Coordinates of C-alpha atoms in Angstrom, one line a residue:
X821 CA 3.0 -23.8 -38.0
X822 CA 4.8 -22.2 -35.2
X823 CA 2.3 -21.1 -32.4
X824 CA 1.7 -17.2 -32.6
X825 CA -1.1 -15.8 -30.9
X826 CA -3.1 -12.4 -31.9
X827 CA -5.8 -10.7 -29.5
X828 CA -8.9 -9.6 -31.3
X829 CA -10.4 -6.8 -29.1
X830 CA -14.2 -6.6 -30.0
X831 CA -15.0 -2.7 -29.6
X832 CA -17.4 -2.0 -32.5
X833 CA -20.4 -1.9 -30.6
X834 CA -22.8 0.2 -30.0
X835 CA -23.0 0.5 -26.2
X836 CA -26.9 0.8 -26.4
X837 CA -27.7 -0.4 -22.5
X838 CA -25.1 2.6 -21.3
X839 CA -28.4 4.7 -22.4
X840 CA -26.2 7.5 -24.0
X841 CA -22.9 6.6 -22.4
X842 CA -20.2 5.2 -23.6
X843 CA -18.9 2.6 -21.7
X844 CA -15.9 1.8 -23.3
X845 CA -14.7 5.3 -22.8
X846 CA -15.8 5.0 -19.1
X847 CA -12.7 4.9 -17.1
X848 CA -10.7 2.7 -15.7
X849 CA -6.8 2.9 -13.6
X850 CA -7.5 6.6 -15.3
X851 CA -7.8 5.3 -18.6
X852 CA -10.2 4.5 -21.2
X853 CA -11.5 1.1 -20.9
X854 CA -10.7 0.2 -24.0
X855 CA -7.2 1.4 -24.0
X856 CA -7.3 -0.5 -20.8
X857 CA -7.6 -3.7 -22.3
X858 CA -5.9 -2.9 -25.1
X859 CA -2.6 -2.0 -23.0
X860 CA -2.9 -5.5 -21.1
X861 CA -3.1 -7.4 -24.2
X862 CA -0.2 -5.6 -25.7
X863 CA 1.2 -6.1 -22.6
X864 CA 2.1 -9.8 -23.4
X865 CA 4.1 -8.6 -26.5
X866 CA 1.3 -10.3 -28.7
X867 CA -0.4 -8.2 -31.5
X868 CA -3.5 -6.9 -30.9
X869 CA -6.1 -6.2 -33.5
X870 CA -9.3 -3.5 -32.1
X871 CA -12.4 -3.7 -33.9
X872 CA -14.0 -0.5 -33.8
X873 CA -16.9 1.3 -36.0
X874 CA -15.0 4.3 -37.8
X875 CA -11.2 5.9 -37.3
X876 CA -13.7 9.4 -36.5
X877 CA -15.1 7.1 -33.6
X878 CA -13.8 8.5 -30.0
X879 CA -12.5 5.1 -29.5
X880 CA -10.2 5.1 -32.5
X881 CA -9.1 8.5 -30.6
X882 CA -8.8 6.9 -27.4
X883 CA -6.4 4.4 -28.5
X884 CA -3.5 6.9 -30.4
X885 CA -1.5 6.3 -27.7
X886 CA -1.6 2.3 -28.3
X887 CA 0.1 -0.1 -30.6
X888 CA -2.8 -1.6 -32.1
X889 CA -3.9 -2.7 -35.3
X890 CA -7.4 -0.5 -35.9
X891 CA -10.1 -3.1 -37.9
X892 CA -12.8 -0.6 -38.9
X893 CA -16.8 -2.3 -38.8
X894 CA -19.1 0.4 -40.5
X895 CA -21.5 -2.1 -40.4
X896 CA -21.1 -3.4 -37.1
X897 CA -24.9 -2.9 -36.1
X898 CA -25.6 -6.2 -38.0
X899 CA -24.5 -7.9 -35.0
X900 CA -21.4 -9.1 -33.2
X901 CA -20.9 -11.8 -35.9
X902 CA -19.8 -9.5 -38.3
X903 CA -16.6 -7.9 -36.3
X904 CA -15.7 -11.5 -35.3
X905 CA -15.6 -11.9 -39.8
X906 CA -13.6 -9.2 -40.3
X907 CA -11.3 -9.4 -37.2
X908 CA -10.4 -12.6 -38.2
X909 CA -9.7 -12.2 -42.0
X910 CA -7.7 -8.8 -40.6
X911 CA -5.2 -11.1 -39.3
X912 CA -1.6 -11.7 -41.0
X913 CA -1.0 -15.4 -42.4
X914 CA 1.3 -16.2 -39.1
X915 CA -1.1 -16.1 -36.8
X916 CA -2.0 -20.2 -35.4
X917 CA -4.5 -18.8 -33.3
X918 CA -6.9 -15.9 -32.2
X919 CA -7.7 -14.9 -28.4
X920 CA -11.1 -13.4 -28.6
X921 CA -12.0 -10.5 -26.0
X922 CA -14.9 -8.5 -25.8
X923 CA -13.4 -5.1 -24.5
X924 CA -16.5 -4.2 -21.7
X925 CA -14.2 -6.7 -19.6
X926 CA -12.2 -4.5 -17.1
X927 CA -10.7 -7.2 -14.3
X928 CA -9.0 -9.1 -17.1
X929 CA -5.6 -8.0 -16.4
X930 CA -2.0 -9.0 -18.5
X931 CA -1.1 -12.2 -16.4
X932 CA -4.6 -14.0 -17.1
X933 CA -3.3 -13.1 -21.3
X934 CA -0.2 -14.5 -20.4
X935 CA -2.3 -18.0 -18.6
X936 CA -4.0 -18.4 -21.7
X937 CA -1.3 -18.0 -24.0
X938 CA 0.5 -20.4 -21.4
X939 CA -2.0 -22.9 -21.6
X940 CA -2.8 -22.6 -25.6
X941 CA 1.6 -23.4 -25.7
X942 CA 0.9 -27.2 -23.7
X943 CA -2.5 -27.7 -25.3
X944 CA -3.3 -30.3 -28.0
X945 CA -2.9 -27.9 -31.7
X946 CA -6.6 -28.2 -32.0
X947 CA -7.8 -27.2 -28.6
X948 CA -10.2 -23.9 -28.1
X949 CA -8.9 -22.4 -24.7
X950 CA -11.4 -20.6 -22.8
X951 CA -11.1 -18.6 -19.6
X952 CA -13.6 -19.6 -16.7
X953 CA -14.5 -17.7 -13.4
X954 CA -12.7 -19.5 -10.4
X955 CA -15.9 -21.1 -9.6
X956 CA -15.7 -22.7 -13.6
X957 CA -18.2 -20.4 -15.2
X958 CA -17.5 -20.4 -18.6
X959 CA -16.5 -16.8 -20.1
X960 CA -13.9 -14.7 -22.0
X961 CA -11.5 -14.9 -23.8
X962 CA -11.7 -17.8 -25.8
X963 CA -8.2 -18.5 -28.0
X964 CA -9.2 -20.4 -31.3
X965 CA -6.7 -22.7 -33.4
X966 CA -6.3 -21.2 -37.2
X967 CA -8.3 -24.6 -37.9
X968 CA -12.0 -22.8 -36.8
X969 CA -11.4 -19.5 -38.8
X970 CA -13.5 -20.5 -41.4
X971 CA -16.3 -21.8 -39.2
X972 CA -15.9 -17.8 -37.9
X973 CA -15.7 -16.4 -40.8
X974 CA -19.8 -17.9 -41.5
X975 CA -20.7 -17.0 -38.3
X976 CA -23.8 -14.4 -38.6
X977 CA -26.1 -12.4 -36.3
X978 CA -25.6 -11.4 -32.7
X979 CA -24.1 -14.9 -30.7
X980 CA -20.9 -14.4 -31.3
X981 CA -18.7 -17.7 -31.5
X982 CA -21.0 -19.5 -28.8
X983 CA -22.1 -22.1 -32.1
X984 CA -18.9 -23.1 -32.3
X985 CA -17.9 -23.4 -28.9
X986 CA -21.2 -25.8 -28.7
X987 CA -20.4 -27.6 -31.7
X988 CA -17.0 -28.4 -30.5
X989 CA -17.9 -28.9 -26.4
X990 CA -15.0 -31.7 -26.9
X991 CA -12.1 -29.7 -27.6
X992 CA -12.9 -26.8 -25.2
X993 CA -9.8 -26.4 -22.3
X994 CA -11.1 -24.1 -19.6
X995 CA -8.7 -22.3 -17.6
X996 CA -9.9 -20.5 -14.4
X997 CA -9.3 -16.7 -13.9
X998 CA -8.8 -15.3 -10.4
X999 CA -12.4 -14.7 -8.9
X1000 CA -14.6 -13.4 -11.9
X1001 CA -11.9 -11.8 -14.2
X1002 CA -13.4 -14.2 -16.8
X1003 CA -17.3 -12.9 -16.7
X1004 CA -17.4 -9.1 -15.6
X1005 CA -18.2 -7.5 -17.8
X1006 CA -20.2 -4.1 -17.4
X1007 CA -23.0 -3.1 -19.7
X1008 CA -25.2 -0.7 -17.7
X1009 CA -24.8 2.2 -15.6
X1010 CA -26.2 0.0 -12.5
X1011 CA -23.1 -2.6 -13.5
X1012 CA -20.6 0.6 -13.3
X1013 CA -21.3 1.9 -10.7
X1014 CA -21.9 -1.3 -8.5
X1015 CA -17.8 -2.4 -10.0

């Protein structure tokens, strides 16, 4: 299978720690966050899927202006597991891999997509690639082969993929980030306001 990668931008949470905020609406270069992330992704002429909780959600309105596939996660209070399921089966036959982003993320810019997409093309086919802080702490995104979709479609609960990152330590290629593009991400008002 030829190597074509999709970005899966996690944005179907509920932003509880913002304590009324929403901080994927907070903004950033004078956009939304999310249609921050979502413009560097696109960006790097992959596709890019957005899980988000309803098309009424301001989110879905924030990104009109992007060309993103919308994955809609009613249910997306059951924990982060659940958008990772239904990203995943969202995506079209083609795609060999899937970069992972949570969208709270604001430093991660288009050339660290293109790095990892770099690094996924001169990578072994079953390698997980996963972006690191300069310093090598571990963080986001992570791009999966097509091989570990089924272990994230039986993901459940609120970790995320972190099982299968654990369960597969052996395959995992880290690529450093400048500074900590990898691991900002911003979850309170404190964080925002200290970025």
């Amino acid at each position: 299978m030829p190597i074509k990668i999709a970005f899966l931008i996690l944005a179907a949470g509920a932003s509880t720690r913002m304590r009324g905020a929403d901080k994927l609406l907070e903004k950033v270069q004078d956009k939304p966050l999310i249609a921050h992330i979502c413009a560097q992704a696109a960006a790097t002429d992959a596709p890019v899927f957005v899980t988000l909780p309803d098309a009424t959600h301001p989110r879905a309105k924030a990104l009109q202006e992007q060309q993103v596939t919308p994955v809609f996660v009613p249910d997306a209070d059951l924990g982060m597991a659940i958008s990772l399921r239904r990203g995943v089966s969202a995506l079209p036959a083609d795609i060999s891999h899937v970069a992972i982003v949570p969208a709270d993320m604001p430093d991660l810019t288009t050339d660290d997509f293109d790095l990892l997409i770099a690094t996924v093309k001169t990578t072994a086919a079953d390698r997980i690639v996963q972006a690191a802080s300069t310093a090598g702490r571990p963080g986001h995104p992570v791009v999966f082969p097509r091989t570990y979709f089924p272990e994230i479609a039986s993901l459940s609960g609120d970790s995320g993929a972190k099982r299968i990152l654990q369960a597969h330590a052996e395959c995992v290629v880290f690529v450093a980030l400048p500074e900590e593009h990898a691991i900002t991400d911003l979850d309170t008002p404190e964080a925002w306001a200290d970025w």
